[in-house]
Amino acid sequence: MDFETLLSYEWGVMMPEFIILGVAVALSLIDLFMPENRSRRLLGLFAFVGVAVSFVSLLGLWTSDVTSILGDTFRLDSFAKSFKALLLIGSALVLLLALHYEPKERIAYRGEFYYLFLTALLGAMMMTSSGDLITLFIGLELLSLSSYILVAIRKKHTLANEAALKYVITGSIATAITLFGMSYIFGFTGSTNIKEIAGQLASTYDENHQYILSLAFLLTFVGLSFKLAAAPFHMWAPDVYQGATTPVVSFLSVVSKTAGFVIVLRVIVSVFAQTPSGSSASMLMTLAPYIAFLAGATMIIGNTIALRQRNVKRMLAYSSVAHAGYVLVALASLSMFMFEAIWFYLLAYLFMTIGAFAILQVVSQHHDDEDVSIFAGLYRRSPLMAIAMTIFLLSLAGIPGTAGFIGKMNIFLGAFVVEPAHYVLASIMVVTTVVSYVYYFGIFVQMFFRPVEHTHRLEWPPGVIAVVVICVIGTVLLGVFPNIAYDFLAPFEHFSDFLQ
Amino acid sequence: MMENAWLIPLFPFVSFVVLLVVGKQLKERSAYVGMLLTLLSLVFALGALYERWTSPTYKQAYTWLTIGDVDITVGFEVNALNALMLVVVSLVSFLVHTYAKGYMHGDERFPVFYAYLGLFTFAMLGLVVSPNLLQTYIFWELVGLGSFLLIGFYFYKEEAKAAAKKAFIMTRIGDVGLLIGMILLFLEVKSFEYEAIFAALQQGDVSTTIMTLSAILIFIGAIGKSGQFPLHTWLPDAMEGPTPVSALIHAATMVAAGVYLVATLFPLYEASEVAMTTVAYVGGFTAIFAASIGLVQTDIKRVLAYSTVSQLGYMMLALGSAGYVAGVFHLMTHAFFKALLFLAAGSVIHAVHTQNIEQMGGLWEKMKWTAPLFLIGTLAISGFPFFSGFFSKDEILIAAWTHGHVGLFVVAVIAAFFTAFYMFRLFFLVFAGEARTNVHNVHESPTVMVLPMIVLGVLAVVSGYVQTPWGAFLGEWLTEGTNWHAHTEGPSWIMIVATIVSLCGIALAWLIYGKRAIARDWLSSRFPLTYNVLMNKYYIDEFYGLTVIRAASFISLLFEYIDRFLVEGLAQLFAATARGVGRIGSRLQNGQVQMYGTVTIVALAILVVIFAVTGGYL
C-alpha cells in the first residue's frame, strides 16, 4: 500500500474514532506531566467533552452512504452508526458518574481510569465498524484489556483484585474459545474479510462442510457470550460487579455488553445468515435453536439466582445476565425487525441501568455498604430519587409506560411473528419476567415501606443528578413515545445495508 | 362533551402529580385538590354520558408506533358501556375522596394517600376510555401498581406489606394470560383495535381455535383482576389497606376491571361457545364458593371481601350466560351498594376501633346514620324486593335459566340464600342486641363521611329502576345496534323464588343472630313462664344450627382447605421451584474461578454433544 492509496481513503468516516483516540492520547500525556497532587477531575471533564464531540461528529455522518475503507476492514454502515451512538451515549453518562465517584480509600490512578476508559470505548467502536475478523478481534481485545485494568483500578482493594483476576482468567478462556472457532472459519475460506467469507460460504454448499461450520459457530458463539455475560459464560459477572467500582460496573453492564452484541451480530449474522443449509433457508436458522437454548438458560439462571442476592450489585449483575437473555431471544427468533428490536432494547437498557447504578452509587457510597437494606426509607430521605429509582426498576421489570416495556414487547412480538413461532422461548421470557418482579420489588419495598434507619442527608452531586434526570427522561419518553427513537433509525431502511 | 372525554382520566392524574409535588405543604388540604379534580372528572363523565345517550359512539385515535406495516394507535372512545363505567368510576372515586377526608384525618401521610388515590383513579378511568387492547393493557398494569401502593399504605404492618405484594404478583399471574391472549389476537387480526377485532370476528377471519384460546387467556387476566377462583386469594388479604381504599378497589375500580374487560370483548366471547361456558362456570363456582366462606368469617371487612368475590362471580356468570345487560347492570348496582357497605363498615370501624364483629353489637342506637345506611346496603345486596340488587340479581338468574344453565341457576339461587344470610348475620351482630365489649365513646362519624354514604344509599335504592321487568331503559341503550337482548323474558316464578330465597336467608339470620338477642332480653324481664316454649324455639335455632349451618360450614371448611392447600400450595410450588433453581445456580457460583471455567466448558461440551447426536438438525 503506497502513500497515494492511503491518502485516497475517506478518513472522515473514522472521525468519531479519531477524536476518542486523540483525547485518550492527550489525556495520558497530560496525566504524565500533571503534578501528582492535582485533582484529576479536569481530565474527566476533558474525556467527557471528547465523547460528546465524537458523538456530534457521528451525527454529522448519520446520513452518509455506506463507506468502506482500508481494504474493507473498516466500514461505516447503518449498523455501525446506530450502535456507535449507543456506545457513546452510554459512555458519556458513565463518565459523568465517574466524575463524582469518591470512595473511602482514595484512588491513586484516576488519570489512568479516564484514558483506559476511552481506549475501552475505542475498542468497542472499532468493533461496530469492523469488516474483518482481525480488526474485530483487535477491537475486542482492546476493550477487554482496558476493562481488566478498569476493574482493578482500586489497587489496594482485595475484592477488586480478586475480581480483576477472575475477569482476566475467564476472559482469556473466552478469547481462546472464540479464536478457536474463528480459526475454523478462516481455515475454511482462507480469508479473514467478513464479506469475502460470507460470499464464499454462500456460493458453496457441501453436506460435510456443514458439520465443521456448525462447530465453528458453536465455539464462536459460546466464546462471545462472555462479553454478553450470557450463559454459559455469565459466572464472572456477579464477582466482578461486586469487586469493581460502580462506574466501571455500569460501563461493563451497558457499554461492554452492547459491544458484545455488536460483535455477535457482526460475526454470527454476517457470516451465517447467507450460508445455505440442508434443512432451512440458512445456517443461522438451522442453528437458531442453540441460541434459543442459551437464551432460555440465561433468562432462567439470571432471574432465579437474583432472587437469592442481598448485595444490590450482585443482584443487578444477575439482572444484567437476565437482560442479555431477553436480547438473545430477539437474536434467536430472527424476525425481520431483529436489529431494531435489539437496538431499542439496548437503548432502553442503557437508560434504566445507568440510572439505577447512579442512584446505587450515591447510596452505597454514603453507607459504605451494598446490602439491599441501604435503600431503607429512601422515599423519606430523598423522595425524588426514590421515585426515579422506582421508574428505573419498573422499566427493568418491563411495566408498561416505560422504555423497558416497549423493548420487551418488541422482542416478544418478534418471537411470535416468525414461522414457526417461539412459544416456549416467549413463555420462558414471560415467566422469568414475573419472577424478576420479586427481586426488583424487594428494593421497592425497602425504599417505600421500610422505616428510615439512617437520618443523614444524602449528598447528590450535580453530575449524578444530571445522569438521573437524563435517564428518567429517556426511560419515560421512550416508554410513552417510542417513535422518537425509531425516527433516528428511519434513514437506515431496516438496516438493509448490513449484508451488502 | 364526548370529544373532551380524554380529559376525564387526566384530572385525577393532575391531582396525583400536584399532590406528589406540593402535598407536603398542603397537608390535609390535599383532600380538596383531590376532591375538586375528581369532581371535574365526574362532571365531564356525566356530560359524556348525557351526550352519548342520544348520539352515536365517539372515537378518536392517533398513530403511536409503527412496526413494519402495522400501525399501533392510541386514543379514546365513548360508547354506551364505557360512558356508564366512566360515571360509575368517577362518582365512586369522588365519594371515596370525600369520605377519606374524614376517615384518614390525622394520618401523617395524608397527602400521599390522596396522591395514590389520584393515580389509581387515573389508571382506572384510562382503562375505561381505551379503544384498543394494548392501551387497555397498559392502564390495566397501572391499576395493579396503584392497588399495590394503596393496599400497602399501612406499610408498617407486616400483613399490609405482604398483602400488597400478593395482590400485585397474583394479579400479574393473570396478566400473563391476558398478554399472551392479546398478542395471539393481534397476530391473527393484525390490530389491537376493538373495532378491527370485532370486524374480523364478524367476517369469520379468525380461526376458531385462536378465538377460543385467546378468549380464555384474556379471561385468565380477568380472573386475576376480578378475584375469581382460583386467583381470588389476594382479594381478602387486600383488606389490609385503609377502608376507603377497599371501597374503591372492591366496588368500582380494580375488581370491576376484569368484568369490564369481558364485557368489552363480549363479541369475542359470544363467538366461542367454549369460552362462554368457561366464563359461566368459573363465575358460578366462584359465586357459591366465596359466599360459603363468607358465612363463617368474623372480620367485618373480610365478610364484605368474600361477598365481593361472590358478587363478581355473579357478574361473570351473567356474562357467560349471554346476559350482557345483566352483567353490566349488576356491575353498576354492585358498585353502589358495595361502596356503601364498605364506607359504612369503615364508619363502624372508625367508631369502635375493631374489625371483629364478635366484639360489636348494639350500634343501631348509637350510629343514627350509619346503621340505616348499612341496612340499605345489606338489603340491596341480599336482593330484597325493590332494592337495586333485587333487579340486577333477578336479571342474572333469568339469564342463567334461559341460557339453559339449570345447574348454575340452582347454584346461583343457593348463593343468593347464603348472601342474604351472611349479610344479615353481619348486620345483626354489628347493630342489633347489646354491645359485647365495653366500647366507650362510640360516636357517629363526621358529616364528611356520612354525606357520601347518603348519596350511595340513595343510589343503592334507586339505581335498580333503570332496568326492571317493566322497562329496560338501560338494556335498550346498551344493546343499541347489536343483536343482544336488551331484556330477557324469563318465567315470572324466578323472581318469586329469588324473593323467597332472599327472605329465607334474612329470616334465618334473624332467628339465629337477631332473635336470640332479643329473646334473652324479653325472657328475663317479662315472660319467665313461657320459658319452655322459648326453649323449643331455641331448639329450632339449634336445629338450624345443626343442619343448615353445619352443612354450610362443612362446605365452607372444605373450600377453605382447597383454598389453603391446593391453590396456595400450587402458588408455593411455583415459588419454591424458582427458589430451588436459584439455589442450585448459586451453589455453582462458589467464587472459584476454576468452577466458572468448568461450567463453561461443560456447557460447551453439552452443546457439541447435542449437535453431534442430532447431526446438527434440531
XYZ file of N, CA and C in Angstrom, chain A residues 162 165-166 169-170 173 177 205 207 210-211 214-215 218-219 222 232-239 277-279 286-287 289-290 293-294 300-301 304-305 307-309 314 318 337 379-380 383 387 394 398-401 405-406 409-410 412-413 416-417 423 427 430-431 433-435 437-438 441-442 444-445 448-451 479-483 486 494, chain B residues 20 24 63-69 72 108-109 112 116 134 137-139 141-142 145 148-149 152-153 155-156 158 160-161 164-165 168-169 172-173 176 179-180 182-184 186-187 190 192 210 574-575 577-579 581-586 588-593 595-597 599-601 603-604 606-608 610-618:
504
model
N -9.313 -9.507 43.363
C -9.882 -10.832 43.092
C -10.747 -10.776 41.841
N -8.695 -10.477 38.637
C -8.026 -11.714 38.275
C -9.014 -12.698 37.653
N -10.168 -12.797 38.305
C -11.188 -13.702 37.765
C -11.610 -13.261 36.365
N -8.883 -14.241 33.855
C -8.808 -15.683 33.565
C -10.009 -16.124 32.717
N -11.212 -15.730 33.176
C -12.395 -16.137 32.407
C -12.343 -15.539 31.011
N -10.089 -17.514 28.755
C -10.724 -18.756 28.285
C -11.669 -18.422 27.131
N -11.545 -19.722 23.207
C -12.625 -20.443 22.522
C -13.051 -19.700 21.255
N -21.980 -25.241 -1.251
C -22.753 -25.983 -0.264
C -22.304 -27.430 -0.288
N -22.520 -30.980 2.251
C -23.044 -31.587 3.483
C -21.967 -31.690 4.556
N -20.927 -28.498 6.400
C -21.902 -28.018 7.375
C -21.487 -28.364 8.794
N -20.986 -29.560 8.908
C -20.676 -30.082 10.222
C -19.610 -29.240 10.910
N -20.756 -25.665 11.593
C -21.623 -25.567 12.760
C -20.803 -25.586 14.032
N -19.776 -26.410 14.028
C -18.882 -26.458 15.181
C -18.230 -25.089 15.387
N -20.720 -22.801 16.977
C -20.920 -23.028 18.413
C -19.771 -22.451 19.223
N -18.539 -22.730 18.760
C -17.377 -22.248 19.505
C -17.359 -20.722 19.549
N -20.280 -19.354 21.789
C -20.061 -19.564 23.226
C -18.946 -18.650 23.717
N -23.266 -19.892 28.690
C -22.657 -20.384 29.927
C -21.491 -19.531 30.420
N -21.368 -18.324 29.913
C -20.222 -17.504 30.293
C -20.644 -16.342 31.175
N -21.582 -16.593 32.067
C -22.112 -15.496 32.875
C -21.494 -15.432 34.254
N -20.747 -16.464 34.655
C -20.442 -16.610 36.076
C -19.465 -15.575 36.602
N -18.709 -14.963 35.707
C -17.792 -13.932 36.181
C -18.552 -12.704 36.653
N -19.723 -12.475 36.068
C -20.392 -11.194 36.251
C -20.617 -10.816 37.725
N -21.244 -11.660 38.544
C -21.507 -11.226 39.925
C -20.235 -10.886 40.690
N -19.211 -11.725 40.556
C -17.986 -11.474 41.301
C -17.314 -10.192 40.841
N -28.096 -24.018 3.894
C -28.135 -25.132 4.833
C -29.062 -26.203 4.276
N -28.886 -27.418 4.746
C -29.676 -28.520 4.219
C -31.148 -28.427 4.535
N -31.454 -28.003 5.762
C -32.834 -28.153 6.209
C -33.635 -26.856 6.177
N -30.898 -22.733 10.905
C -30.738 -24.101 11.396
C -30.180 -24.093 12.813
N -29.271 -23.151 13.048
C -28.584 -23.159 14.335
C -29.275 -22.298 15.389
N -31.900 -22.702 17.098
C -32.309 -23.368 18.343
C -31.235 -23.358 19.420
N -29.966 -23.398 19.016
C -28.913 -23.358 20.040
C -28.899 -21.999 20.734
N -31.756 -21.949 23.014
C -31.481 -22.737 24.213
C -30.679 -21.915 25.218
N -29.617 -21.278 24.714
C -28.796 -20.470 25.616
C -29.564 -19.262 26.131
N -33.370 -17.915 32.707
C -33.729 -18.662 33.922
C -32.653 -18.464 34.987
N -31.391 -18.642 34.581
C -30.307 -18.520 35.560
C -30.283 -17.113 36.156
N -33.505 -16.372 38.421
C -33.721 -17.131 39.656
C -32.613 -16.884 40.663
N -31.359 -16.818 40.210
C -30.291 -16.622 41.200
C -30.382 -15.217 41.789
N -32.851 -13.838 42.797
C -33.770 -13.894 43.942
C -33.024 -14.023 45.255
N -31.868 -14.681 45.212
C -31.188 -15.007 46.457
C -30.188 -13.945 46.879
N -30.028 -12.899 46.103
C -28.972 -11.933 46.406
C -29.449 -10.837 47.360
N -24.585 -7.419 43.170
C -24.679 -8.804 42.669
C -26.052 -9.042 42.047
N -26.915 -10.217 38.203
C -27.770 -11.289 37.681
C -28.879 -10.718 36.814
N -37.421 -7.589 12.163
C -37.088 -6.367 12.885
C -36.078 -6.633 13.994
N -37.441 6.793 50.348
C -38.515 7.711 49.962
C -38.641 8.863 50.938
N -38.337 8.598 52.194
C -38.408 9.668 53.182
C -37.211 10.607 53.076
N -37.108 11.832 48.395
C -38.303 11.327 47.689
C -38.149 11.304 46.171
N -38.358 8.081 43.677
C -39.293 7.957 42.563
C -38.525 7.623 41.277
N -39.131 -0.186 37.589
C -40.330 -0.571 36.831
C -39.964 -0.861 35.386
N -40.105 -4.189 33.210
C -40.919 -4.219 31.992
C -42.373 -3.869 32.226
N -42.624 -2.875 33.077
C -44.001 -2.447 33.321
C -44.377 -1.394 32.268
N -45.591 -1.473 31.723
C -45.998 -0.530 30.685
C -45.815 0.933 31.102
N -45.562 1.756 30.100
C -45.325 3.172 30.367
C -43.845 3.471 30.443
N -40.671 -1.714 28.865
C -41.849 -2.447 28.383
C -41.865 -2.502 26.865
N -41.624 -1.345 26.231
C -41.647 -1.308 24.768
C -40.582 -2.258 24.218
N -41.689 -5.742 24.640
C -42.810 -6.066 23.773
C -42.319 -6.305 22.344
N -41.371 -5.466 21.896
C -40.810 -5.659 20.556
C -40.240 -7.053 20.410
N -40.834 -9.654 22.253
C -41.898 -10.626 22.447
C -42.687 -10.814 21.155
N -43.053 -9.692 20.536
C -43.789 -9.771 19.269
C -42.928 -10.445 18.210
N -43.054 -14.032 18.182
C -44.319 -14.609 17.735
C -44.525 -14.502 16.223
N -43.975 -13.429 15.615
C -44.311 -13.224 14.207
C -43.609 -14.197 13.274
N -42.899 -20.278 20.861
C -43.799 -20.221 22.024
C -43.059 -20.500 23.328
N -42.647 -17.982 26.374
C -43.201 -18.287 27.706
C -42.129 -18.170 28.773
N -41.724 -14.625 29.602
C -42.785 -14.054 30.429
C -42.684 -14.551 31.875
N -42.477 -15.858 32.017
C -42.446 -16.408 33.378
C -41.265 -15.836 34.162
N -39.819 -13.090 33.651
C -40.086 -11.678 33.932
C -40.914 -11.546 35.203
N -41.906 -12.423 35.331
C -42.713 -12.380 36.555
C -41.830 -12.660 37.773
N -40.915 -13.627 37.631
C -40.002 -13.916 38.740
C -39.189 -12.671 39.084
N -39.980 -9.666 39.040
C -40.684 -8.667 39.864
C -40.315 -8.813 41.324
N -40.146 -10.062 41.735
C -39.936 -10.311 43.156
C -38.691 -9.575 43.635
N -38.929 -5.721 43.242
C -39.821 -5.140 44.239
C -39.236 -5.224 45.639
N -38.236 -6.081 45.815
C -37.524 -6.079 47.091
C -36.948 -4.697 47.376
N -37.909 -1.939 45.955
C -39.068 -1.065 46.012
C -39.650 -1.023 47.431
N -39.812 -2.224 48.000
C -40.348 -2.333 49.364
C -39.420 -1.625 50.342
N -39.884 2.276 50.015
C -41.147 2.908 50.396
C -41.687 2.395 51.720
N -41.457 1.123 51.980
C -42.184 0.514 53.091
C -41.313 0.243 54.310
N -40.054 0.639 54.289
C -39.225 0.389 55.463
C -38.953 1.704 56.173
N -38.908 1.653 57.491
C -38.599 2.880 58.211
C -37.160 3.310 57.960
N -40.772 5.235 26.712
C -41.881 4.364 27.070
C -43.195 4.897 26.541
N -43.285 6.222 26.442
C -44.546 6.816 26.005
C -44.518 7.094 24.502
N -43.389 7.591 24.021
C -43.267 7.895 22.590
C -42.076 7.140 21.996
N -42.186 5.843 21.843
C -41.042 5.075 21.332
C -40.633 5.503 19.923
N -41.554 6.171 19.216
C -41.223 6.569 17.847
C -40.060 7.539 17.779
N -37.210 5.461 17.143
C -37.278 4.832 15.825
C -37.025 5.832 14.698
N -34.392 -0.262 7.754
C -34.297 -1.582 8.389
C -32.938 -2.237 8.180
N -48.073 15.031 44.647
C -46.731 14.491 44.812
C -45.738 15.617 45.031
N -46.784 17.919 50.605
C -46.225 18.147 51.939
C -46.609 19.517 52.485
N -51.873 7.653 15.569
C -50.840 6.636 15.423
C -49.744 6.880 16.444
N -49.372 5.839 17.095
C -48.404 5.965 18.187
C -47.084 5.328 17.792
N -47.195 4.189 17.153
C -45.999 3.419 16.878
C -46.245 2.655 15.581
N -45.234 2.636 14.732
C -45.380 1.875 13.507
C -44.358 0.763 13.489
N -44.835 -0.465 13.505
C -43.931 -1.610 13.422
C -44.196 -2.257 12.077
N -43.206 -2.146 11.203
C -43.427 -2.688 9.861
C -44.598 -1.964 9.225
N -45.591 -2.739 8.791
C -46.736 -2.085 8.166
C -47.937 -2.034 9.107
N -49.842 1.057 15.357
C -50.451 0.900 16.675
C -50.916 2.280 17.111
N -50.386 10.837 59.170
C -49.290 11.740 58.791
C -48.959 11.670 57.305
N -49.401 10.597 56.649
C -49.137 10.514 55.207
C -50.398 10.807 54.406
N -49.978 11.815 50.737
C -49.531 10.686 49.924
C -50.724 9.805 49.573
N -51.934 8.794 45.831
C -52.131 7.427 45.350
C -53.556 7.233 44.820
N -54.088 -2.887 23.602
C -52.769 -2.561 24.127
C -52.868 -1.454 25.166
N -54.271 -2.731 28.223
C -53.278 -3.486 28.992
C -52.377 -2.553 29.790
N -51.974 -1.447 29.171
C -51.081 -0.516 29.860
C -51.764 0.040 31.110
N -53.001 0.462 30.961
C -53.696 1.006 32.128
C -54.028 -0.090 33.132
N -52.154 -2.528 33.890
C -50.968 -2.674 34.728
C -50.847 -1.522 35.721
N -51.198 -0.338 35.252
C -51.136 0.828 36.139
C -52.114 0.667 37.298
N -50.461 -1.396 39.763
C -49.455 -0.641 40.506
C -50.117 0.239 41.568
N -51.222 -1.745 44.439
C -50.069 -2.136 45.247
C -49.731 -1.050 46.260
N -49.701 0.181 45.778
C -49.360 1.297 46.668
C -50.430 1.506 47.732
N -50.709 -1.437 50.327
C -49.561 -1.402 51.236
C -49.413 -0.074 51.949
N -50.490 0.703 51.982
C -50.352 2.048 52.537
C -49.905 2.027 53.998
N -47.724 0.526 55.591
C -46.612 -0.390 55.332
C -45.921 -0.861 56.592
N -46.167 -0.162 57.704
C -45.509 -0.600 58.944
C -46.159 -1.878 59.474
N -46.811 -5.610 58.942
C -46.210 -6.676 58.133
C -47.246 -7.272 57.178
N -49.865 -5.877 55.843
C -50.207 -4.979 54.743
C -49.172 -5.090 53.643
N -47.923 -5.179 54.072
C -46.844 -5.284 53.102
C -47.002 -6.571 52.290
N -49.962 -6.370 49.910
C -49.715 -5.545 48.727
C -48.927 -6.339 47.699
N -47.907 -7.030 48.179
C -47.070 -7.803 47.282
C -47.882 -8.932 46.647
N -50.225 -7.716 43.980
C -49.530 -7.367 42.745
C -49.128 -8.616 41.983
N -48.547 -9.568 42.691
C -47.996 -10.725 41.986
C -49.109 -11.679 41.537
N -50.641 -10.316 38.567
C -49.693 -10.407 37.449
C -49.758 -11.778 36.779
N -49.998 -12.810 37.598
C -50.089 -14.151 37.013
C -51.236 -14.170 36.000
N -50.343 -12.355 32.710
C -49.564 -13.101 31.724
C -50.522 -13.713 30.700
N -51.820 -10.976 28.462
C -50.824 -10.524 27.489
C -50.722 -11.509 26.325
N -50.644 -12.783 26.664
C -50.488 -13.776 25.599
C -51.751 -13.816 24.725
N -53.848 -11.469 24.230
C -53.887 -10.238 23.460
C -52.991 -10.336 22.225
N -51.807 -10.895 22.424
C -50.858 -10.957 21.316
C -51.311 -11.992 20.281
N -51.881 -13.088 20.758
C -52.430 -14.069 19.811
C -53.472 -13.413 18.911
N -53.753 -10.297 18.297
C -53.087 -9.304 17.450
C -52.490 -9.965 16.216
N -51.848 -11.104 16.424
C -51.217 -11.777 15.298
C -52.250 -12.243 14.285
N -53.974 -8.563 13.238
C -53.008 -7.515 12.904
C -53.438 -6.147 13.442
N -54.747 -4.102 17.382
C -55.200 -4.171 18.761
C -56.574 -3.523 18.930
N -57.946 -20.096 17.665
C -57.335 -18.870 18.174
C -58.366 -18.076 18.975
N -44.715 -23.127 42.779
C -44.076 -22.309 41.751
C -42.943 -21.493 42.356
N -43.255 -20.857 43.490
C -42.238 -20.031 44.147
C -41.060 -20.888 44.561
N -40.053 -23.687 43.245
C -39.261 -24.085 42.084
C -38.275 -22.992 41.703
N -38.811 -21.758 41.666
C -37.938 -20.637 41.308
C -36.791 -20.529 42.299
N -37.130 -20.654 43.586
C -36.074 -20.546 44.599
C -35.092 -21.694 44.480
N -34.238 -23.529 41.825
C -33.330 -23.337 40.694
C -32.271 -22.307 41.082
N -32.731 -21.264 41.757
C -31.811 -20.219 42.200
C -30.755 -20.784 43.130
N -31.189 -21.697 44.024
C -30.244 -22.243 44.994
C -29.179 -23.071 44.291
N -29.615 -23.919 43.349
C -28.645 -24.748 42.631
C -27.651 -23.848 41.906
N -28.228 -22.821 41.248
C -27.376 -21.911 40.489
C -26.374 -21.213 41.378
N -26.825 -20.772 42.550
C -25.890 -20.007 43.368
C -24.908 -20.933 44.072
N -23.375 -23.365 42.477
C -22.298 -23.442 41.491
C -21.431 -22.193 41.550
N -22.076 -21.103 41.935
C -21.363 -19.824 41.999
C -20.580 -19.778 43.316
N -19.517 -20.586 43.400
C -18.850 -20.712 44.697
C -17.638 -19.805 44.822
N -17.448 -18.923 43.872
C -16.330 -17.990 43.969
C -15.039 -18.547 43.400
N -15.035 -19.817 43.005
C -13.807 -20.409 42.454
C -13.813 -20.243 40.940
N -12.796 -19.614 40.448
C -12.795 -19.334 39.025
C -12.646 -20.631 38.216
N -14.249 -23.282 38.826
C -15.612 -23.752 38.642
C -16.263 -23.029 37.468
N -16.002 -21.727 37.381
C -16.610 -20.953 36.297
C -16.168 -21.493 34.947
N -14.868 -21.726 34.850
C -14.341 -22.257 33.596
C -14.933 -23.619 33.289
N -17.802 -24.874 34.280
C -19.192 -24.766 33.861
C -19.277 -24.409 32.384
N -18.453 -23.453 31.987
C -18.474 -23.026 30.595
C -18.120 -24.173 29.659
N -17.004 -24.829 29.997
C -16.537 -25.888 29.104
C -17.550 -27.030 29.056
N -20.732 -26.823 29.553
C -21.885 -26.371 28.765
C -21.578 -26.452 27.279
N -20.372 -26.007 26.919
C -19.976 -26.067 25.508
C -19.965 -27.520 25.036
N -21.671 -29.974 26.234
C -23.039 -30.481 26.094
C -23.624 -30.042 24.751
N -23.401 -28.780 24.419
C -23.923 -28.276 23.141
C -23.347 -29.087 21.980
N -22.037 -29.328 22.058
C -21.396 -30.051 20.958
C -21.934 -31.480 20.887
N -24.911 -32.516 21.898
C -26.262 -32.443 21.319
C -26.155 -32.339 19.806
N -25.242 -31.479 19.397
C -25.043 -31.244 17.978
C -24.624 -32.528 17.269
N -23.674 -33.231 17.903
C -23.164 -34.450 17.273
C -24.251 -35.516 17.191
N -25.036 -35.630 18.250
C -26.064 -36.667 18.286
C -27.169 -36.383 17.267
N -27.571 -35.120 17.210
C -28.682 -34.798 16.314
C -28.219 -34.560 14.897
N -26.911 -34.550 14.695
C -26.407 -34.311 13.351
C -26.594 -32.857 12.947
N -26.792 -31.977 13.921
C -26.861 -30.556 13.604
C -28.242 -30.079 13.228
N -29.190 -31.047 13.116
C -30.520 -30.599 12.728
C -31.487 -30.814 13.871
N -31.741 -29.748 14.565
C -32.639 -29.865 15.715
C -34.064 -29.946 15.231
